Amino acid sequence: MDQAEKLRNVIKQKQQNDKPNARVITITSGKGGVGKSNTAVNLAVCLKKRGKRVLIFDADFGLANVEVMFGSVPQYTLSDFLYRDKKIREVITQGPEGIGFISGGTGVLGLSDLNPDQLSQLIYSLRELDDLADIILIDTGAGIAENVLEFVLASPEVLLVTTPDPTSMTDAYSLLKTLYRNPAFMPEQKKIRMLANRVSSASEGQFVYDKLNAVVARFLEGSIDYIGMIPQDSMLEKAVRQQKAVSLYAPLAKSSKAFELLADNLLNYEHRQLQRRTGIADLISQIWKRKS
C-alpha cells in the first residue's frame, strides 16, 4: 500500500467516525495589519465566556501573532509535531481563560509542502481536537498566498476582516476574486461573512459592507454576509501594547462590547442554520484531496 492509499484510508476512517465534529471558522483578510489575529483572540475569549470550548489554530506559519496577543510563549509548536515527534496535545498551549492555541512555529511553509506521511499523521491526530473543542478558529495569514487560500477554500465558514481603508477593501476584494475564480470554490457550500474593523460608527461599518458586497455582486455575481463591526478604540490599542485581549483587559470598552456582539451573532447563526460540522481533520483532508 503506497503513502497516498494509506492517507485515503485515514480520511475514510475519519469520515466514518460518528463523533461530533468541532465547528471550524477560518478568519482571514486581504492584507496584513487589519486586526485579523486580534479578532481571533478576542472572539475566542467571548465564545469561552459563553461556555464554548475554544481552540485557535494559528495557520499564519512562521509568525507568532496569537501567542504575542496572549502573552504566552508555547513550549512546542506545530513544527515540533511534524518534525520532532511531539503529540498533538503536547503542542497545544494554554492561553488566558483556558483557551488553547496551536502555534504554527517556524519551518512550516504550508500544508502543500507536507508529504503524504506527514499529512496522514496530521489528519489522524487532529481528530483529537474534536474531543477538546466545540469551536476551532483558524487564523490564516493575510493576502492570496497559496497557504491562505488552502484554508479559506476548505472551510465551511469564513470571517473576512477588513477596514474602511481603501487598500484594505481593495485587497479584500482581490482575495474574494481569487476565491471565486478557483475551480474548487463552491459558494453554495460556504458562508463568507465580513467584519468591518476600526470603524468610526455602525453606519460606517454598514457602508464598508455595502460597498464591498456591491462590487462582489457586480463583478463576481456572488454575495457575502455582514456579521458586524468593531469600532476604533484607544482601549483596544492599549490592550495590544500590553499583550492582552481587550475583552479581558477592559471588558466594558466599546470594542469589547462589539466582540461580545460578534460572538453572539456567530452563535445565533449556528442555531438558525443546520450546517454540517466538518471538524478540522476533515478540513485538512479536503486540502490534501485537491493536491492529490
mmCIF file of C-alpha atoms in Angstrom:
data_model
loop_
_atom_site.group_PDB
_atom_site.id
_atom_site.type_symbol
_atom_site.label_atom_id
_atom_site.label_comp_id
_atom_site.label_asym_id
_atom_site.label_seq_id
_atom_site.Cartn_x
_atom_site.Cartn_y
_atom_site.Cartn_z
ATOM 1 C CA MET A 1 0.000 0.000 0.000
ATOM 2 C CA ASP A 2 1.528 3.325 -1.049
ATOM 3 C CA GLN A 3 1.552 6.506 1.050
ATOM 4 C CA ALA A 4 -1.354 8.073 -0.823
ATOM 5 C CA GLU A 5 -3.532 4.984 -0.287
ATOM 6 C CA LYS A 6 -2.746 4.972 3.434
ATOM 7 C CA LEU A 7 -3.769 8.613 3.627
ATOM 8 C CA ARG A 8 -7.049 7.880 1.838
ATOM 9 C CA ASN A 9 -7.769 5.173 4.409
ATOM 10 C CA VAL A 10 -7.160 7.625 7.237
ATOM 11 C CA ILE A 11 -9.593 10.078 5.641
ATOM 12 C CA LYS A 12 -12.201 7.332 5.108
ATOM 13 C CA GLN A 13 -11.876 6.213 8.726
ATOM 14 C CA LYS A 14 -12.371 9.808 9.877
ATOM 15 C CA GLN A 15 -15.486 10.220 7.740
ATOM 16 C CA GLN A 16 -16.988 7.017 9.164
ATOM 17 C CA ASN A 17 -16.448 8.207 12.716
ATOM 18 C CA ASP A 18 -19.776 9.344 14.172
ATOM 19 C CA LYS A 19 -18.316 11.575 16.908
ATOM 20 C CA PRO A 20 -19.490 15.199 16.695
ATOM 21 C CA ASN A 21 -17.052 17.478 14.939
ATOM 22 C CA ALA A 22 -15.967 20.905 16.087
ATOM 23 C CA ARG A 23 -17.342 23.955 14.299
ATOM 24 C CA VAL A 24 -14.492 25.421 12.230
ATOM 25 C CA ILE A 25 -14.361 29.135 11.397
ATOM 26 C CA THR A 26 -11.485 30.486 9.302
ATOM 27 C CA ILE A 27 -10.552 34.111 9.951
ATOM 28 C CA THR A 28 -8.735 35.825 7.108
ATOM 29 C CA SER A 29 -8.049 39.176 5.434
ATOM 30 C CA GLY A 30 -6.880 40.613 2.166
ATOM 31 C CA LYS A 31 -3.907 42.373 3.732
ATOM 32 C CA GLY A 32 -1.962 42.377 6.969
ATOM 33 C CA GLY A 33 -2.415 44.835 9.789
ATOM 34 C CA VAL A 34 -6.226 44.989 9.749
ATOM 35 C CA GLY A 35 -6.739 43.248 13.098
ATOM 36 C CA LYS A 36 -7.300 39.658 11.972
ATOM 37 C CA SER A 37 -5.386 37.969 14.802
ATOM 38 C CA ASN A 38 -6.810 40.426 17.315
ATOM 39 C CA THR A 39 -10.255 39.391 16.138
ATOM 40 C CA ALA A 40 -9.411 35.703 16.562
ATOM 41 C CA VAL A 41 -8.125 36.182 20.095
ATOM 42 C CA ASN A 42 -10.983 38.372 21.339
ATOM 43 C CA LEU A 43 -13.624 36.258 19.635
ATOM 44 C CA ALA A 44 -12.167 33.203 21.357
ATOM 45 C CA VAL A 45 -12.400 34.954 24.731
ATOM 46 C CA CYS A 46 -16.038 35.936 24.175
ATOM 47 C CA LEU A 47 -17.024 32.458 22.993
ATOM 48 C CA LYS A 48 -15.296 30.979 26.032
ATOM 49 C CA LYS A 49 -17.347 33.285 28.278
ATOM 50 C CA ARG A 50 -20.437 31.792 26.650
ATOM 51 C CA GLY A 51 -19.486 28.300 27.722
ATOM 52 C CA LYS A 52 -17.850 27.148 24.490
ATOM 53 C CA ARG A 53 -14.616 25.189 24.433
ATOM 54 C CA VAL A 54 -12.441 27.144 22.007
ATOM 55 C CA LEU A 55 -9.158 26.377 20.291
ATOM 56 C CA ILE A 56 -7.177 28.674 17.975
ATOM 57 C CA PHE A 57 -5.122 27.107 15.187
ATOM 58 C CA ASP A 58 -2.546 29.704 14.152
ATOM 59 C CA ALA A 59 -2.086 28.978 10.451
ATOM 60 C CA ASP A 60 -0.040 32.113 9.811
ATOM 61 C CA PHE A 61 3.026 29.915 9.542
ATOM 62 C CA GLY A 62 6.342 31.471 10.531
ATOM 63 C CA LEU A 63 4.735 34.264 12.560
ATOM 64 C CA ALA A 64 3.524 34.286 16.148
ATOM 65 C CA ASN A 65 0.635 36.738 16.273
ATOM 66 C CA VAL A 66 -1.658 34.727 18.530
ATOM 67 C CA GLU A 67 0.966 33.937 21.130
ATOM 68 C CA VAL A 68 2.036 37.585 21.159
ATOM 69 C CA MET A 69 -1.563 38.720 21.668
ATOM 70 C CA PHE A 70 -1.999 36.231 24.510
ATOM 71 C CA GLY A 71 1.394 36.971 26.014
ATOM 72 C CA SER A 72 2.057 33.221 26.136
ATOM 73 C CA VAL A 73 5.190 31.523 24.844
ATOM 74 C CA PRO A 74 4.487 27.992 23.576
ATOM 75 C CA GLN A 75 6.831 25.226 24.626
ATOM 76 C CA TYR A 76 6.056 23.331 21.424
ATOM 77 C CA THR A 77 4.556 24.276 18.057
ATOM 78 C CA LEU A 78 3.100 22.538 15.012
ATOM 79 C CA SER A 79 6.650 22.274 13.723
ATOM 80 C CA ASP A 80 7.537 20.105 16.741
ATOM 81 C CA PHE A 81 4.559 17.864 15.970
ATOM 82 C CA LEU A 82 5.513 17.437 12.309
ATOM 83 C CA TYR A 83 9.267 17.104 12.635
ATOM 84 C CA ARG A 84 10.081 16.211 16.267
ATOM 85 C CA ASP A 85 7.542 13.512 17.138
ATOM 86 C CA LYS A 86 5.519 15.526 19.621
ATOM 87 C CA LYS A 87 1.884 14.546 20.160
ATOM 88 C CA ILE A 88 -0.866 16.918 19.023
ATOM 89 C CA ARG A 89 -1.938 17.562 22.616
ATOM 90 C CA GLU A 90 1.635 18.470 23.537
ATOM 91 C CA VAL A 91 1.687 21.351 21.055
ATOM 92 C CA ILE A 92 -1.456 22.969 22.476
ATOM 93 C CA THR A 93 -0.533 25.971 24.615
ATOM 94 C CA GLN A 94 -2.961 27.187 27.259
ATOM 95 C CA GLY A 95 -3.709 30.884 26.945
ATOM 96 C CA PRO A 96 -5.890 33.090 29.178
ATOM 97 C CA GLU A 97 -9.220 31.692 30.366
ATOM 98 C CA GLY A 98 -8.109 28.188 29.432
ATOM 99 C CA ILE A 99 -8.223 28.922 25.704
ATOM 100 C CA GLY A 100 -5.885 26.578 23.872
ATOM 101 C CA PHE A 101 -3.928 27.523 20.790
ATOM 102 C CA ILE A 102 -1.573 25.787 18.398
ATOM 103 C CA SER A 103 1.231 27.934 17.048
ATOM 104 C CA GLY A 104 2.483 27.239 13.539
ATOM 105 C CA GLY A 105 6.086 27.786 14.531
ATOM 106 C CA THR A 106 8.995 28.019 12.124
ATOM 107 C CA GLY A 107 9.881 25.579 9.383
ATOM 108 C CA VAL A 108 6.290 25.021 8.196
ATOM 109 C CA LEU A 109 5.784 26.750 4.858
ATOM 110 C CA GLY A 110 2.320 25.392 4.135
ATOM 111 C CA LEU A 111 0.280 22.222 4.047
ATOM 112 C CA SER A 112 1.055 21.686 0.377
ATOM 113 C CA ASP A 113 4.709 21.187 1.342
ATOM 114 C CA LEU A 114 3.954 18.209 3.582
ATOM 115 C CA ASN A 115 4.448 14.692 2.287
ATOM 116 C CA PRO A 116 1.635 12.077 2.490
ATOM 117 C CA ASP A 117 3.035 10.535 5.687
ATOM 118 C CA GLN A 118 3.104 13.918 7.420
ATOM 119 C CA LEU A 119 -0.414 14.754 6.224
ATOM 120 C CA SER A 120 -1.667 11.344 7.327
ATOM 121 C CA GLN A 121 -0.192 11.890 10.760
ATOM 122 C CA LEU A 122 -1.678 15.384 10.943
ATOM 123 C CA ILE A 123 -5.196 14.352 9.856
ATOM 124 C CA TYR A 124 -5.251 11.377 12.214
ATOM 125 C CA SER A 125 -4.057 13.417 15.188
ATOM 126 C CA LEU A 126 -6.319 16.403 14.544
ATOM 127 C CA ARG A 127 -9.311 14.148 15.204
ATOM 128 C CA GLU A 128 -8.425 14.523 18.879
ATOM 129 C CA LEU A 129 -9.219 18.232 18.690
ATOM 130 C CA ASP A 130 -12.909 17.468 18.116
ATOM 131 C CA ASP A 131 -12.889 15.991 21.632
ATOM 132 C CA LEU A 132 -11.239 19.099 23.055
ATOM 133 C CA ALA A 133 -13.116 21.956 21.378
ATOM 134 C CA ASP A 134 -16.606 22.970 20.332
ATOM 135 C CA ILE A 135 -15.265 25.729 18.071
ATOM 136 C CA ILE A 136 -11.903 25.909 16.310
ATOM 137 C CA LEU A 137 -10.817 29.294 14.976
ATOM 138 C CA ILE A 138 -8.218 29.171 12.207
ATOM 139 C CA ASP A 139 -6.159 32.361 11.995
ATOM 140 C CA THR A 140 -4.679 32.405 8.500
ATOM 141 C CA GLY A 141 -2.018 34.609 7.015
ATOM 142 C CA ALA A 142 -3.120 37.648 5.030
ATOM 143 C CA GLY A 143 -3.477 38.004 1.275
ATOM 144 C CA ILE A 144 -3.847 35.477 -1.505
ATOM 145 C CA ALA A 145 -0.857 33.225 -0.867
ATOM 146 C CA GLU A 146 -1.492 29.543 -1.535
ATOM 147 C CA ASN A 147 -1.347 28.507 2.128
ATOM 148 C CA VAL A 148 -4.030 31.127 2.920
ATOM 149 C CA LEU A 149 -6.333 30.011 0.118
ATOM 150 C CA GLU A 150 -5.945 26.367 1.186
ATOM 151 C CA PHE A 151 -7.755 27.072 4.441
ATOM 152 C CA VAL A 152 -10.286 29.510 3.000
ATOM 153 C CA LEU A 153 -11.315 27.068 0.275
ATOM 154 C CA ALA A 154 -11.704 24.167 2.684
ATOM 155 C CA SER A 155 -13.517 25.970 5.496
ATOM 156 C CA PRO A 156 -17.348 25.999 5.526
ATOM 157 C CA GLU A 157 -17.339 29.326 7.400
ATOM 158 C CA VAL A 158 -15.082 32.282 6.654
ATOM 159 C CA LEU A 159 -14.817 35.522 8.595
ATOM 160 C CA LEU A 160 -13.301 38.189 6.333
ATOM 161 C CA VAL A 161 -11.834 41.127 8.255
ATOM 162 C CA THR A 162 -11.413 44.492 6.547
ATOM 163 C CA THR A 163 -11.240 48.162 7.464
ATOM 164 C CA PRO A 164 -12.553 51.323 5.759
ATOM 165 C CA ASP A 165 -9.075 51.938 4.371
ATOM 166 C CA PRO A 166 -9.301 51.792 0.541
ATOM 167 C CA THR A 167 -6.288 49.474 0.238
ATOM 168 C CA SER A 168 -7.807 47.089 2.783
ATOM 169 C CA MET A 169 -11.087 46.957 0.869
ATOM 170 C CA THR A 170 -9.285 46.520 -2.448
ATOM 171 C CA ASP A 171 -7.223 43.655 -1.057
ATOM 172 C CA ALA A 172 -10.322 42.060 0.477
ATOM 173 C CA TYR A 173 -11.961 42.113 -2.950
ATOM 174 C CA SER A 174 -8.798 40.654 -4.526
ATOM 175 C CA LEU A 175 -8.991 37.753 -2.095
ATOM 176 C CA LEU A 176 -12.646 37.167 -2.920
ATOM 177 C CA LYS A 177 -11.960 37.409 -6.660
ATOM 178 C CA THR A 178 -9.190 34.828 -6.400
ATOM 179 C CA LEU A 179 -11.508 32.613 -4.380
ATOM 180 C CA TYR A 180 -14.422 32.861 -6.833
ATOM 181 C CA ARG A 181 -12.153 32.083 -9.788
ATOM 182 C CA ASN A 182 -10.745 28.951 -8.170
ATOM 183 C CA PRO A 183 -12.299 25.786 -9.685
ATOM 184 C CA ALA A 184 -12.575 24.237 -6.223
ATOM 185 C CA PHE A 185 -14.693 27.080 -4.841
ATOM 186 C CA MET A 186 -18.338 26.134 -4.233
ATOM 187 C CA PRO A 187 -20.197 29.203 -2.925
ATOM 188 C CA GLU A 188 -23.328 27.205 -2.062
ATOM 189 C CA GLN A 189 -21.292 25.214 0.475
ATOM 190 C CA LYS A 190 -19.558 28.159 2.093
ATOM 191 C CA LYS A 191 -20.695 31.076 4.221
ATOM 192 C CA ILE A 192 -18.490 34.174 3.963
ATOM 193 C CA ARG A 193 -19.194 36.914 6.495
ATOM 194 C CA MET A 194 -17.473 40.294 6.508
ATOM 195 C CA LEU A 195 -16.390 42.055 9.700
ATOM 196 C CA ALA A 196 -15.721 45.793 9.465
ATOM 197 C CA ASN A 197 -12.886 46.662 11.850
ATOM 198 C CA ARG A 198 -11.682 50.056 13.106
ATOM 199 C CA VAL A 199 -14.760 51.945 12.003
ATOM 200 C CA SER A 200 -15.954 55.227 13.458
ATOM 201 C CA SER A 201 -19.594 54.160 13.726
ATOM 202 C CA ALA A 202 -22.096 51.425 12.958
ATOM 203 C CA SER A 203 -23.147 53.315 9.838
ATOM 204 C CA GLU A 204 -19.566 53.342 8.545
ATOM 205 C CA GLY A 205 -19.353 49.576 9.115
ATOM 206 C CA GLN A 206 -22.541 49.093 7.105
ATOM 207 C CA PHE A 207 -21.149 51.361 4.370
ATOM 208 C CA VAL A 208 -17.951 49.293 4.110
ATOM 209 C CA TYR A 209 -20.008 46.126 3.736
ATOM 210 C CA ASP A 210 -22.459 47.629 1.224
ATOM 211 C CA LYS A 211 -19.601 48.863 -0.944
ATOM 212 C CA LEU A 212 -17.679 45.574 -0.926
ATOM 213 C CA ASN A 213 -20.769 43.431 -1.427
ATOM 214 C CA ALA A 214 -21.906 45.582 -4.350
ATOM 215 C CA VAL A 215 -18.597 45.008 -6.122
ATOM 216 C CA VAL A 216 -18.800 41.264 -5.426
ATOM 217 C CA ALA A 217 -22.335 41.171 -6.836
ATOM 218 C CA ARG A 218 -21.430 43.179 -9.934
ATOM 219 C CA PHE A 219 -18.159 41.584 -10.953
ATOM 220 C CA LEU A 220 -18.262 38.136 -9.344
ATOM 221 C CA GLU A 221 -22.021 37.547 -9.406
ATOM 222 C CA GLY A 222 -21.858 36.498 -5.788
ATOM 223 C CA SER A 223 -22.532 37.847 -2.314
ATOM 224 C CA ILE A 224 -21.158 37.958 1.201
ATOM 225 C CA ASP A 225 -22.928 38.448 4.516
ATOM 226 C CA TYR A 226 -22.395 41.169 7.102
ATOM 227 C CA ILE A 227 -21.589 39.975 10.634
ATOM 228 C CA GLY A 228 -20.948 43.329 12.298
ATOM 229 C CA MET A 229 -18.296 45.880 13.163
ATOM 230 C CA ILE A 230 -15.565 46.646 15.708
ATOM 231 C CA PRO A 231 -15.156 50.372 16.463
ATOM 232 C CA GLN A 232 -11.910 52.263 16.626
ATOM 233 C CA ASP A 233 -10.975 52.162 20.315
ATOM 234 C CA SER A 234 -7.984 53.507 22.221
ATOM 235 C CA MET A 235 -8.516 50.844 24.893
ATOM 236 C CA LEU A 236 -8.028 48.123 22.311
ATOM 237 C CA GLU A 237 -4.775 49.715 21.183
ATOM 238 C CA LYS A 238 -3.631 49.925 24.803
ATOM 239 C CA ALA A 239 -4.505 46.274 25.377
ATOM 240 C CA VAL A 240 -2.445 45.244 22.336
ATOM 241 C CA ARG A 241 0.571 47.103 23.717
ATOM 242 C CA GLN A 242 0.099 45.203 26.982
ATOM 243 C CA GLN A 243 -0.136 41.883 25.067
ATOM 244 C CA LYS A 244 -3.643 41.286 26.338
ATOM 245 C CA ALA A 245 -7.032 40.699 24.770
ATOM 246 C CA VAL A 246 -9.132 43.825 25.216
ATOM 247 C CA SER A 247 -12.089 41.610 26.141
ATOM 248 C CA LEU A 248 -10.152 40.692 29.296
ATOM 249 C CA TYR A 249 -8.146 43.891 29.756
ATOM 250 C CA ALA A 250 -11.122 46.249 29.523
ATOM 251 C CA PRO A 251 -14.368 44.238 29.313
ATOM 252 C CA LEU A 252 -16.503 47.394 29.378
ATOM 253 C CA ALA A 253 -14.668 49.064 26.474
ATOM 254 C CA LYS A 254 -16.712 49.712 23.350
ATOM 255 C CA SER A 255 -14.555 47.316 21.323
ATOM 256 C CA SER A 256 -15.060 44.602 23.957
ATOM 257 C CA LYS A 257 -18.820 45.063 23.719
ATOM 258 C CA ALA A 258 -18.564 44.762 19.930
ATOM 259 C CA PHE A 259 -16.624 41.493 20.208
ATOM 260 C CA GLU A 260 -19.319 40.201 22.574
ATOM 261 C CA LEU A 261 -21.948 41.017 19.955
ATOM 262 C CA LEU A 262 -19.855 39.337 17.259
ATOM 263 C CA ALA A 263 -19.727 36.143 19.330
ATOM 264 C CA ASP A 264 -23.493 36.281 19.887
ATOM 265 C CA ASN A 265 -24.120 36.770 16.176
ATOM 266 C CA LEU A 266 -21.995 33.764 15.270
ATOM 267 C CA LEU A 267 -23.734 31.595 17.836
ATOM 268 C CA ASN A 268 -27.132 32.768 16.585
ATOM 269 C CA TYR A 269 -26.138 31.776 13.049
ATOM 270 C CA GLU A 270 -25.211 28.351 14.384
ATOM 271 C CA HIS A 271 -28.633 27.886 15.934
ATOM 272 C CA ARG A 272 -30.524 29.121 12.867
ATOM 273 C CA GLN A 273 -28.646 27.103 10.293
ATOM 274 C CA LEU A 274 -28.216 23.347 10.053
ATOM 275 C CA GLN A 275 -24.587 23.345 8.980
ATOM 276 C CA ARG A 276 -22.511 20.230 8.582
ATOM 277 C CA ARG A 277 -19.663 20.455 11.042
ATOM 278 C CA THR A 278 -16.601 19.334 9.172
ATOM 279 C CA GLY A 279 -14.114 19.334 12.016
ATOM 280 C CA ILE A 280 -10.542 20.388 11.423
ATOM 281 C CA ALA A 281 -9.337 16.930 10.363
ATOM 282 C CA ASP A 282 -11.872 16.846 7.522
ATOM 283 C CA LEU A 283 -10.827 20.355 6.559
ATOM 284 C CA ILE A 284 -7.177 19.316 6.238
ATOM 285 C CA SER A 285 -8.169 16.190 4.308
ATOM 286 C CA GLN A 286 -10.080 18.342 1.803
ATOM 287 C CA ILE A 287 -6.919 20.362 1.232
ATOM 288 C CA TRP A 288 -4.978 17.175 0.585
ATOM 289 C CA LYS A 289 -7.570 15.835 -1.860
ATOM 290 C CA ARG A 290 -7.185 18.925 -4.043
ATOM 291 C CA LYS A 291 -3.436 18.425 -4.079
ATOM 292 C CA SER A 292 -3.520 14.709 -4.884
#
